[in-house]
Amino acid sequence: MHIVVLAKVVPDYEVPARDFELQQFRAHSRYTRMLGLYDENAIETGVQLKEKYNAKLSILSYGKEDDIPILRKAVAMGGDSLILVSGISDDPYVIASNLKMAIASLGEIDLVLAGQQSADMDRGVVPGILAQMLEYPFIPRIRKIEIMGEDWKVEQQHESGSRELAFSGKGVLSITSIPENVPRIPAVRAIFAAKKKPVEKLSGISGIAMNIDEISVEVPKMESICEFLPVTDMRETAKILLSRLREERYL
Amino acid sequence: MKTLIIETIDPKRIGELATAALALGAESDILAIGTGDIPGQFNKAFQTDEKVAVNLVPSIAQLIRDEGYELILLSATTVGSEIAGATAACVGAALISEVIAIGDDHTVIRPLYGGKAVGRYKITQFPVVLTIRRKYFEPAVLTGVTASIPLLSAEGPGIRLIADRPQQSEGVPLEDAAVIVSGGRGVGSLENFSLLKEMADCLGGAVGASRGAVDEGWASPTQQVGQTGSIVAPSVYVAVGISGASQHLAGIANAKCVVAINKDEEANIFNRARFGLVCDYKAIVPVLTEVLREER
Amino acid sequence: MGRIPYWNISHGWIIDLTSIPIMMFFIYGLYRHWVRIRQGKVRIRSDWRNVPGKIGPVFVHALFFRGILGVRIYKKIYTGIAHGLLFWGMVLLFIGTLLTFLNVLFGIPVFSGGFNRWFMSFTLDAAGLGALAGLIFLYLRRLFPPKRLTEPVERRGFVPVVSLLGLILLSGFVIHALRISQTRPDQGAFIGNWLAGFFNMGASGLIWHRDLWWIHGLAALGFIGYLPFSPMVHIFLAPVNAALADPMPGTKMGVIDFSTFDDETQEIPTLGTARLSDFTRKRLLDFDTCLWCGRCHEVCPAAQTGKPLSPKGVITALAETLNSGDIRDNTLIEKIGAEAIFCCTTCAACMEACPVCINQPKSILKFRQHLVMERSEIPELMGKANNSLEQRQHPFFGAGSGSRDWRKGLQIPLFQAGQTEYLLWIGCAVTYEERAQKIARDMVRILESAGLSYGILEEARCTGDPAKQMGNEFLFNEIAQKNIEEFTEQGINKIITLCPHCYNSFTRHYKLLGAAYEVIPHSVLIDSLIADGRLQIAAGDQSVCYHDPCYLGRRNNIIDAPRRVIRAVGRLMEMPRHGRDSFCCGGGGGNYWAEETGVRINQTRAQEALGVGSDRIAVACPFCLLMLTDGCKKYTDVQKAFDIAELVADQLIQKGKT
């Protein structure tokens, strides 16, 4: 069995809002770079499947060569190999075509996993587009994956609960975070072993971008005058708050 | 612009998409997923009772080609995600997800970097698929119903639904609540969440939670409010022990009045709140509950 | 005329002869201990400390004071005195017996004159009495034990051996009395002479004497032979352990050299420990020496707040495994419990309390290293802190502050290579935690007022110490190496730290990585600045109690300097547990990021501090500040905990500035 996990290196997603600045419509280059949060959940899911079903796990990323040291963490977590497609596009179609090209070079694969959405663009669309290009079904927001006879059985999170789905053949699944897929800390041995594992570098293709003009990207000003109520006498405070809420028709 | 709304049979969700369509200057047809009457007046209303939206992608792509739709609107939900990417790729449409506002001249606005930034994009290519974030558009009032045309089904991937486990939420669902009392890590324990529930009950509201509280196991994932939880738009949102990380604020961007209760006066939540109380929530929340009970 | 050895005894040489196989048995018993301990790894001492007072591997001062005099035993005064009476009494009696042997073999005149009167008679009588009194006290304790002797486990094997010793002592006195009653009073033997009055038995007295003599002799030999197989072996193991245990306070974890890992040909050694065979011989000696006395359990903040961890529990579990001979058993961690292993705050109070110089935290941390670095097991919050440290070089995930927030609006000089004297090292806690940021701002005011040449690094940094405390030595190494490179580039020699963890890391661990700096904790610096007159402090009348941070006080012996500073700003009050006996705030060992079960450690300490009734609580560590601030919230709304720098800055008299 061969499972591919998509991983993206993004700027630090925990930069506090008041510290956040942009540089040419993208996050400032001074922020540390790291694997996206959902991507790590996907990698962890992939490693668990690898351990359970004795599968081969490939880590696939589209991005810069500079990010290879960060991607090695994915290998140290349990990946068997790393494939980097070089490219700098943000367009989801271009990214998807590049990923498709890389997957084609891997031969027979069974499953493609990805994080629910990236921690920078927050779109969550690339896996669906990629799935269509590969002619596999795309199922988003997966919590658990297991084999049931000849099929895959997956548990999907939705707005009012969860549900179980089954399908046969291959698929592209995006992973949501649950306590069971908290990404593991790589063992030191694995970190050293990962340094020796092969990194395949592929040149990116130009692909066909969709025609959408990016007009601007800005940090919105958070202007809100907060009225601090006195907190010496709690009963008084409670009464004041409730009466203000009623006065202003919120309640 | 020929427009198609694809949505489950939920008046609020359909209403929001209708408003978005209108903002782009379009009247829309609808593909309703589910059984029952389709609310609202639409030129054409298609219907399918398919349970797994992924299976519909080929059929929807066919419909788009047959009818020549240029604008396709979905909500940014699980169902929407199941359809949006694959369908766009199938018909060669542009795709913009998580739209929170519509500007002039076919521009749409969507958040990036966990809500810390917003981007403006101009649509220059058709067809285009948009997924619209919940609660950012006022749902249009839908009067009457439209008779439906069954959707011609093309062969899909055949994903089977084995089981559905709706979360049993007591009381008012988060989505519809006019008042939400929400707890974060600052609440401190599962037991303490009951203080919030008591207050919410007195206000006829629902209890929400930040990702931190859900991670701790004090609330269920369906109670999570935030960028990766539910987007809510109550009249009053009481944030208890919530620091106000941008991912959480993304979930309450359209809350009308935010009341923040936090021991830390420098917490980011106060930058978003209308009213702030810098104190231990245990000192004020039970008192509020008590005062509310007295006033009944 | 003095005593005649073997009076009334015929064939006394049988005892002498029997002593030979007994001695062989005794030596065999000790040898068995050596066989157990030898199974451990031989440590390659790359961090050999050559200090004065050390002969080879032996720390002479520690051997004498801790091993032989056993000063730590007296921390519990009654037990200490009882033990002292028993031990020194037996030592004297042993000397007496030895002298008797010498008299028999070589005719050395011990039984004549003043020596006989004052030593052989008076002193030995007193010694016997003292030993008996001590023995009875300790025996009663075993019957009505304090909790520490029974929790979490109780040692078996004391009652038989104690009873045997009691028999020996009592029979010894009776024999003594019988002989005197049959011959004449011994000058100086005040007890023997007095007891003799009860034993006027005529001829049957001779038979009693003889029989008891043999019983006494054989019992004594039996005791000696049995000694190495009983808990009494601590008579030998304790001094040995004390002699080999580096008395420098702290756990002395050392550093791991990861460069061998890159070498393809070498097999990567196990990181941390999972089996007994992974421990060094010194650690196995620790487990073998343990008395199961429970003093460590009593002072452990985790054990005393209902956590699954007990240092006694850990060491005794290891001792039992060692005893059973199963050195390849790799279920040790399961037996002790991973949860317990992560509860340790590394405060080292257990080490401080241990009368036989065991290094408990080192063994616990070794297990932790194995869990984290080999098995990738770590509690969730600690894991997040570890991830954050790896990804963004600080452990404070979810912090609402950016790295420069603490100095927003302030002009703080950057360290200029070749020009600035001191690097002011801020540390991660002070940079990212809002409550702690004031420490840095106030310290800057103090340094400005004193006119010191100082500068900060542009980029916010962490020493990497939290990784080390959580068991991730690899991450610590990575971070430390980066810092060392930067310091070398900038020519940094002198560092002011605001956090004792940073201080400890620089002085202990960075040194082992080959980087030696002159490091000054801020409380010590402030003290010297006041003493030099470079800081003017307005006198204050507020009362301030001081919480000794574990990493400053107990682990690095910095106890007086912060107190002098506090006396300069107000009135010093002491907490019940202070100085080297300070009780941890609960934030060490990575437990700042922990989901605590049981009673909270920080609330326990906060309660103790508030109980003193002082106006303020002073600390000298940002973690202590954060933990105690949080702990106090349970009991009061008033802000009580302050850092020393804050207290000083409040009362700083600026020279001609506003």
PDB file of C-alpha atoms in Angstrom, chain B residues 41-256:
ATOM      1  CA  GLN B  41     -39.039  31.861  -5.509  1.00  0.00           C
ATOM      2  CA  PHE B  42     -36.504  30.567  -8.012  1.00  0.00           C
ATOM      3  CA  ASN B  43     -36.622  30.506 -11.758  1.00  0.00           C
ATOM      4  CA  LYS B  44     -35.609  26.883 -11.831  1.00  0.00           C
ATOM      5  CA  ALA B  45     -35.257  24.572  -8.881  1.00  0.00           C
ATOM      6  CA  PHE B  46     -33.526  21.241  -9.262  1.00  0.00           C
ATOM      7  CA  GLN B  47     -33.562  18.667  -6.544  1.00  0.00           C
ATOM      8  CA  THR B  48     -31.758  15.518  -5.539  1.00  0.00           C
ATOM      9  CA  ASP B  49     -32.025  13.436  -2.416  1.00  0.00           C
ATOM     10  CA  GLU B  50     -28.440  12.196  -2.621  1.00  0.00           C
ATOM     11  CA  LYS B  51     -27.039  11.863   0.874  1.00  0.00           C
ATOM     12  CA  VAL B  52     -23.369  12.124   0.009  1.00  0.00           C
ATOM     13  CA  ALA B  53     -22.686  15.352  -1.885  1.00  0.00           C
ATOM     14  CA  VAL B  54     -19.386  14.026  -3.296  1.00  0.00           C
ATOM     15  CA  ASN B  55     -21.401  11.656  -5.488  1.00  0.00           C
ATOM     16  CA  LEU B  56     -23.105  14.613  -7.124  1.00  0.00           C
ATOM     17  CA  VAL B  57     -20.014  16.188  -8.672  1.00  0.00           C
ATOM     18  CA  PRO B  58     -20.411  14.703 -12.180  1.00  0.00           C
ATOM     19  CA  SER B  59     -24.138  15.475 -12.187  1.00  0.00           C
ATOM     20  CA  ILE B  60     -23.577  19.038 -11.077  1.00  0.00           C
ATOM     21  CA  ALA B  61     -20.836  19.523 -13.666  1.00  0.00           C
ATOM     22  CA  GLN B  62     -23.222  18.261 -16.315  1.00  0.00           C
ATOM     23  CA  LEU B  63     -25.948  20.589 -15.090  1.00  0.00           C
ATOM     24  CA  ILE B  64     -23.591  23.560 -15.211  1.00  0.00           C
ATOM     25  CA  ARG B  65     -22.630  22.760 -18.773  1.00  0.00           C
ATOM     26  CA  ASP B  66     -26.184  22.062 -19.904  1.00  0.00           C
ATOM     27  CA  GLU B  67     -27.662  25.182 -18.391  1.00  0.00           C
ATOM     28  CA  GLY B  68     -24.618  27.382 -18.945  1.00  0.00           C
ATOM     29  CA  TYR B  69     -24.291  28.633 -15.386  1.00  0.00           C
ATOM     30  CA  GLU B  70     -21.649  31.276 -14.898  1.00  0.00           C
ATOM     31  CA  LEU B  71     -21.805  31.792 -11.168  1.00  0.00           C
ATOM     32  CA  ILE B  72     -22.134  28.902  -8.771  1.00  0.00           C
ATOM     33  CA  LEU B  73     -22.666  29.614  -5.080  1.00  0.00           C
ATOM     34  CA  LEU B  74     -22.157  27.187  -2.211  1.00  0.00           C
ATOM     35  CA  SER B  75     -21.837  27.673   1.503  1.00  0.00           C
ATOM     36  CA  ALA B  76     -18.408  27.151   3.068  1.00  0.00           C
ATOM     37  CA  THR B  77     -19.523  24.035   4.902  1.00  0.00           C
ATOM     38  CA  THR B  78     -18.708  20.343   4.677  1.00  0.00           C
ATOM     39  CA  VAL B  79     -21.260  19.892   1.916  1.00  0.00           C
ATOM     40  CA  GLY B  80     -19.897  22.903   0.093  1.00  0.00           C
ATOM     41  CA  SER B  81     -16.314  21.630   0.383  1.00  0.00           C
ATOM     42  CA  GLU B  82     -17.352  18.268  -0.967  1.00  0.00           C
ATOM     43  CA  ILE B  83     -18.639  19.921  -4.118  1.00  0.00           C
ATOM     44  CA  ALA B  84     -16.675  23.117  -4.734  1.00  0.00           C
ATOM     45  CA  GLY B  85     -13.138  22.024  -5.644  1.00  0.00           C
ATOM     46  CA  ALA B  86     -13.955  18.961  -7.688  1.00  0.00           C
ATOM     47  CA  THR B  87     -16.794  20.669  -9.575  1.00  0.00           C
ATOM     48  CA  ALA B  88     -14.699  23.734 -10.381  1.00  0.00           C
ATOM     49  CA  ALA B  89     -11.919  21.570 -11.743  1.00  0.00           C
ATOM     50  CA  CYS B  90     -14.433  19.487 -13.709  1.00  0.00           C
ATOM     51  CA  VAL B  91     -15.906  22.458 -15.531  1.00  0.00           C
ATOM     52  CA  GLY B  92     -12.736  24.547 -15.597  1.00  0.00           C
ATOM     53  CA  ALA B  93     -14.186  27.221 -13.343  1.00  0.00           C
ATOM     54  CA  ALA B  94     -12.312  29.676 -11.164  1.00  0.00           C
ATOM     55  CA  LEU B  95     -12.781  29.030  -7.478  1.00  0.00           C
ATOM     56  CA  ILE B  96     -12.735  31.369  -4.488  1.00  0.00           C
ATOM     57  CA  SER B  97     -13.587  29.945  -1.081  1.00  0.00           C
ATOM     58  CA  GLU B  98     -14.614  31.438   2.255  1.00  0.00           C
ATOM     59  CA  VAL B  99     -15.992  34.693   0.831  1.00  0.00           C
ATOM     60  CA  ILE B 100     -17.038  37.096   3.576  1.00  0.00           C
ATOM     61  CA  ALA B 101     -18.104  40.130   1.575  1.00  0.00           C
ATOM     62  CA  ILE B 102     -18.886  41.236  -1.938  1.00  0.00           C
ATOM     63  CA  GLY B 103     -17.556  44.477  -3.341  1.00  0.00           C
ATOM     64  CA  ASP B 104     -18.303  46.480  -6.457  1.00  0.00           C
ATOM     65  CA  ASP B 105     -17.578  45.273  -9.902  1.00  0.00           C
ATOM     66  CA  HIS B 106     -17.404  41.565  -9.195  1.00  0.00           C
ATOM     67  CA  THR B 107     -14.894  41.793  -6.391  1.00  0.00           C
ATOM     68  CA  VAL B 108     -15.047  39.430  -3.479  1.00  0.00           C
ATOM     69  CA  ILE B 109     -13.325  39.635  -0.116  1.00  0.00           C
ATOM     70  CA  ARG B 110     -11.980  36.688   1.821  1.00  0.00           C
ATOM     71  CA  PRO B 111      -9.729  36.262   4.893  1.00  0.00           C
ATOM     72  CA  LEU B 112      -6.144  34.936   4.959  1.00  0.00           C
ATOM     73  CA  TYR B 113      -3.643  34.049   7.674  1.00  0.00           C
ATOM     74  CA  GLY B 114      -6.247  32.901  10.152  1.00  0.00           C
ATOM     75  CA  GLY B 115      -8.240  36.057   9.684  1.00  0.00           C
ATOM     76  CA  LYS B 116      -5.311  38.387  10.366  1.00  0.00           C
ATOM     77  CA  ALA B 117      -5.480  39.688   6.815  1.00  0.00           C
ATOM     78  CA  VAL B 118      -8.195  40.154   4.183  1.00  0.00           C
ATOM     79  CA  GLY B 119      -7.769  39.885   0.453  1.00  0.00           C
ATOM     80  CA  ARG B 120      -9.745  41.507  -2.326  1.00  0.00           C
ATOM     81  CA  TYR B 121     -10.148  39.628  -5.612  1.00  0.00           C
ATOM     82  CA  LYS B 122     -11.753  40.542  -8.882  1.00  0.00           C
ATOM     83  CA  ILE B 123     -13.546  37.875 -10.848  1.00  0.00           C
ATOM     84  CA  THR B 124     -12.548  38.043 -14.486  1.00  0.00           C
ATOM     85  CA  GLN B 125     -13.286  34.499 -15.555  1.00  0.00           C
ATOM     86  CA  PHE B 126     -16.522  32.566 -15.873  1.00  0.00           C
ATOM     87  CA  PRO B 127     -17.755  30.197 -14.788  1.00  0.00           C
ATOM     88  CA  VAL B 128     -16.696  30.874 -11.244  1.00  0.00           C
ATOM     89  CA  VAL B 129     -17.478  28.876  -8.095  1.00  0.00           C
ATOM     90  CA  LEU B 130     -17.723  30.771  -4.803  1.00  0.00           C
ATOM     91  CA  THR B 131     -18.129  29.304  -1.336  1.00  0.00           C
ATOM     92  CA  ILE B 132     -19.700  31.777   1.051  1.00  0.00           C
ATOM     93  CA  ARG B 133     -18.883  31.811   4.738  1.00  0.00           C
ATOM     94  CA  ARG B 134     -21.872  31.266   7.007  1.00  0.00           C
ATOM     95  CA  LYS B 135     -23.387  34.187   8.870  1.00  0.00           C
ATOM     96  CA  TYR B 136     -21.622  36.884   6.932  1.00  0.00           C
ATOM     97  CA  PHE B 137     -24.646  37.669   4.780  1.00  0.00           C
ATOM     98  CA  GLU B 138     -28.126  38.433   6.041  1.00  0.00           C
ATOM     99  CA  PRO B 139     -30.396  35.616   4.896  1.00  0.00           C
ATOM    100  CA  ALA B 140     -32.915  36.864   2.348  1.00  0.00           C
ATOM    101  CA  VAL B 141     -36.490  36.239   3.341  1.00  0.00           C
ATOM    102  CA  LEU B 142     -37.746  33.331   1.269  1.00  0.00           C
ATOM    103  CA  THR B 143     -41.444  33.340   0.548  1.00  0.00           C
ATOM    104  CA  GLY B 144     -43.369  30.539  -1.007  1.00  0.00           C
ATOM    105  CA  VAL B 145     -41.877  27.448  -2.576  1.00  0.00           C
ATOM    106  CA  THR B 146     -40.650  26.452  -5.998  1.00  0.00           C
ATOM    107  CA  ALA B 147     -41.583  23.235  -7.696  1.00  0.00           C
ATOM    108  CA  SER B 148     -38.562  21.105  -8.301  1.00  0.00           C
ATOM    109  CA  ILE B 149     -37.102  19.378 -11.297  1.00  0.00           C
ATOM    110  CA  PRO B 150     -35.270  16.179 -10.507  1.00  0.00           C
ATOM    111  CA  LEU B 151     -31.582  16.382 -11.171  1.00  0.00           C
ATOM    112  CA  LEU B 152     -30.325  14.184 -13.964  1.00  0.00           C
ATOM    113  CA  SER B 153     -27.814  11.998 -12.306  1.00  0.00           C
ATOM    114  CA  ALA B 154     -24.549  11.112 -13.926  1.00  0.00           C
ATOM    115  CA  GLU B 155     -22.376   8.304 -12.585  1.00  0.00           C
ATOM    116  CA  GLY B 156     -20.654   9.342  -9.413  1.00  0.00           C
ATOM    117  CA  PRO B 157     -17.930   7.692  -7.301  1.00  0.00           C
ATOM    118  CA  GLY B 158     -20.515   5.745  -5.301  1.00  0.00           C
ATOM    119  CA  ILE B 159     -19.584   6.677  -1.796  1.00  0.00           C
ATOM    120  CA  ARG B 160     -21.928   5.033   0.681  1.00  0.00           C
ATOM    121  CA  LEU B 161     -23.283   6.552   3.833  1.00  0.00           C
ATOM    122  CA  ILE B 162     -23.033   3.947   6.542  1.00  0.00           C
ATOM    123  CA  ALA B 163     -24.031   5.885   9.619  1.00  0.00           C
ATOM    124  CA  ASP B 164     -24.951   9.389  10.639  1.00  0.00           C
ATOM    125  CA  ARG B 165     -24.216  10.583  14.149  1.00  0.00           C
ATOM    126  CA  PRO B 166     -25.746  13.965  14.772  1.00  0.00           C
ATOM    127  CA  GLN B 167     -24.450  15.553  17.942  1.00  0.00           C
ATOM    128  CA  GLN B 168     -27.208  15.777  20.491  1.00  0.00           C
ATOM    129  CA  SER B 169     -27.028  19.362  21.527  1.00  0.00           C
ATOM    130  CA  GLU B 170     -29.331  20.381  24.302  1.00  0.00           C
ATOM    131  CA  GLY B 171     -31.115  23.625  24.013  1.00  0.00           C
ATOM    132  CA  VAL B 172     -30.694  26.198  21.311  1.00  0.00           C
ATOM    133  CA  PRO B 173     -28.332  25.285  18.478  1.00  0.00           C
ATOM    134  CA  LEU B 174     -25.333  27.577  18.224  1.00  0.00           C
ATOM    135  CA  GLU B 175     -26.199  28.643  14.703  1.00  0.00           C
ATOM    136  CA  ASP B 176     -29.536  30.146  15.592  1.00  0.00           C
ATOM    137  CA  ALA B 177     -28.864  31.470  19.029  1.00  0.00           C
ATOM    138  CA  ALA B 178     -29.377  35.156  19.565  1.00  0.00           C
ATOM    139  CA  VAL B 179     -27.230  34.992  22.662  1.00  0.00           C
ATOM    140  CA  ILE B 180     -24.128  32.845  23.035  1.00  0.00           C
ATOM    141  CA  VAL B 181     -22.132  32.451  26.240  1.00  0.00           C
ATOM    142  CA  SER B 182     -18.778  31.069  25.237  1.00  0.00           C
ATOM    143  CA  GLY B 183     -15.912  29.720  27.333  1.00  0.00           C
ATOM    144  CA  GLY B 184     -12.203  29.442  26.685  1.00  0.00           C
ATOM    145  CA  ARG B 185      -9.202  28.020  28.497  1.00  0.00           C
ATOM    146  CA  GLY B 186      -9.722  30.578  31.219  1.00  0.00           C
ATOM    147  CA  VAL B 187     -12.822  28.701  32.389  1.00  0.00           C
ATOM    148  CA  GLY B 188     -10.489  26.122  33.827  1.00  0.00           C
ATOM    149  CA  SER B 189     -12.545  22.963  34.039  1.00  0.00           C
ATOM    150  CA  LEU B 190     -15.471  20.943  32.767  1.00  0.00           C
ATOM    151  CA  GLU B 191     -17.462  21.593  35.936  1.00  0.00           C
ATOM    152  CA  ASN B 192     -17.113  25.340  35.587  1.00  0.00           C
ATOM    153  CA  PHE B 193     -18.715  25.245  32.173  1.00  0.00           C
ATOM    154  CA  SER B 194     -21.998  24.608  33.935  1.00  0.00           C
ATOM    155  CA  LEU B 195     -21.846  28.180  35.253  1.00  0.00           C
ATOM    156  CA  LEU B 196     -21.913  29.362  31.673  1.00  0.00           C
ATOM    157  CA  LYS B 197     -24.770  27.027  30.837  1.00  0.00           C
ATOM    158  CA  GLU B 198     -26.862  28.418  33.678  1.00  0.00           C
ATOM    159  CA  MET B 199     -26.323  31.945  32.470  1.00  0.00           C
ATOM    160  CA  ALA B 200     -27.033  30.988  28.872  1.00  0.00           C
ATOM    161  CA  ASP B 201     -30.252  29.264  29.887  1.00  0.00           C
ATOM    162  CA  CYS B 202     -31.466  32.415  31.625  1.00  0.00           C
ATOM    163  CA  LEU B 203     -30.876  34.355  28.445  1.00  0.00           C
ATOM    164  CA  GLY B 204     -32.409  31.715  26.200  1.00  0.00           C
ATOM    165  CA  GLY B 205     -29.047  31.262  24.562  1.00  0.00           C
ATOM    166  CA  ALA B 206     -26.481  28.613  23.702  1.00  0.00           C
ATOM    167  CA  VAL B 207     -23.084  27.702  25.075  1.00  0.00           C
ATOM    168  CA  GLY B 208     -20.053  27.924  22.794  1.00  0.00           C
ATOM    169  CA  ALA B 209     -16.366  27.235  23.302  1.00  0.00           C
ATOM    170  CA  SER B 210     -13.007  28.215  21.942  1.00  0.00           C
ATOM    171  CA  ARG B 211     -10.696  25.671  20.375  1.00  0.00           C
ATOM    172  CA  GLY B 212      -8.646  25.616  23.576  1.00  0.00           C
ATOM    173  CA  ALA B 213     -11.625  24.556  25.684  1.00  0.00           C
ATOM    174  CA  VAL B 214     -12.631  21.926  23.134  1.00  0.00           C
ATOM    175  CA  ASP B 215      -9.089  20.552  23.075  1.00  0.00           C
ATOM    176  CA  GLU B 216      -9.265  20.243  26.845  1.00  0.00           C
ATOM    177  CA  GLY B 217     -12.418  18.195  26.507  1.00  0.00           C
ATOM    178  CA  TRP B 218     -14.642  20.726  28.306  1.00  0.00           C
ATOM    179  CA  ALA B 219     -16.893  21.159  25.294  1.00  0.00           C
ATOM    180  CA  SER B 220     -17.691  19.174  22.178  1.00  0.00           C
ATOM    181  CA  PRO B 221     -16.362  20.070  18.735  1.00  0.00           C
ATOM    182  CA  THR B 222     -19.831  21.126  17.610  1.00  0.00           C
ATOM    183  CA  GLN B 223     -19.701  23.841  20.251  1.00  0.00           C
ATOM    184  CA  GLN B 224     -16.475  25.226  18.902  1.00  0.00           C
ATOM    185  CA  VAL B 225     -16.699  28.787  17.670  1.00  0.00           C
ATOM    186  CA  GLY B 226     -13.984  30.021  15.411  1.00  0.00           C
ATOM    187  CA  GLN B 227     -12.414  29.876  12.038  1.00  0.00           C
ATOM    188  CA  THR B 228     -12.340  26.097  12.140  1.00  0.00           C
ATOM    189  CA  GLY B 229     -15.490  25.709  14.184  1.00  0.00           C
ATOM    190  CA  SER B 230     -18.764  27.485  13.696  1.00  0.00           C
ATOM    191  CA  ILE B 231     -19.120  30.987  12.400  1.00  0.00           C
ATOM    192  CA  VAL B 232     -21.802  32.590  14.520  1.00  0.00           C
ATOM    193  CA  ALA B 233     -23.646  35.896  14.367  1.00  0.00           C
ATOM    194  CA  PRO B 234     -25.582  36.351  17.589  1.00  0.00           C
ATOM    195  CA  SER B 235     -26.827  39.637  18.931  1.00  0.00           C
ATOM    196  CA  VAL B 236     -24.836  39.146  22.113  1.00  0.00           C
ATOM    197  CA  TYR B 237     -21.677  37.085  22.421  1.00  0.00           C
ATOM    198  CA  VAL B 238     -20.281  36.737  25.923  1.00  0.00           C
ATOM    199  CA  ALA B 239     -16.645  35.628  25.788  1.00  0.00           C
ATOM    200  CA  VAL B 240     -15.643  34.116  29.130  1.00  0.00           C
ATOM    201  CA  GLY B 241     -11.971  33.394  29.748  1.00  0.00           C
ATOM    202  CA  ILE B 242     -11.230  33.673  26.020  1.00  0.00           C
ATOM    203  CA  SER B 243      -8.033  35.443  25.059  1.00  0.00           C
ATOM    204  CA  GLY B 244      -9.241  36.452  21.612  1.00  0.00           C
ATOM    205  CA  ALA B 245      -6.861  34.779  19.182  1.00  0.00           C
ATOM    206  CA  SER B 246      -7.558  35.806  15.624  1.00  0.00           C
ATOM    207  CA  GLN B 247      -8.834  32.342  14.684  1.00  0.00           C
ATOM    208  CA  HIS B 248     -11.513  32.679  17.333  1.00  0.00           C
ATOM    209  CA  LEU B 249     -12.403  36.239  16.393  1.00  0.00           C
ATOM    210  CA  ALA B 250     -12.927  35.015  12.854  1.00  0.00           C
ATOM    211  CA  GLY B 251     -15.830  33.007  14.179  1.00  0.00           C
ATOM    212  CA  ILE B 252     -17.547  35.994  15.769  1.00  0.00           C
ATOM    213  CA  ALA B 253     -16.795  38.688  13.214  1.00  0.00           C
ATOM    214  CA  ASN B 254     -20.478  39.301  12.758  1.00  0.00           C
ATOM    215  CA  ALA B 255     -21.549  39.096  16.338  1.00  0.00           C
ATOM    216  CA  LYS B 256     -23.358  42.344  17.053  1.00  0.00           C
TER     217      LYS B 256
END
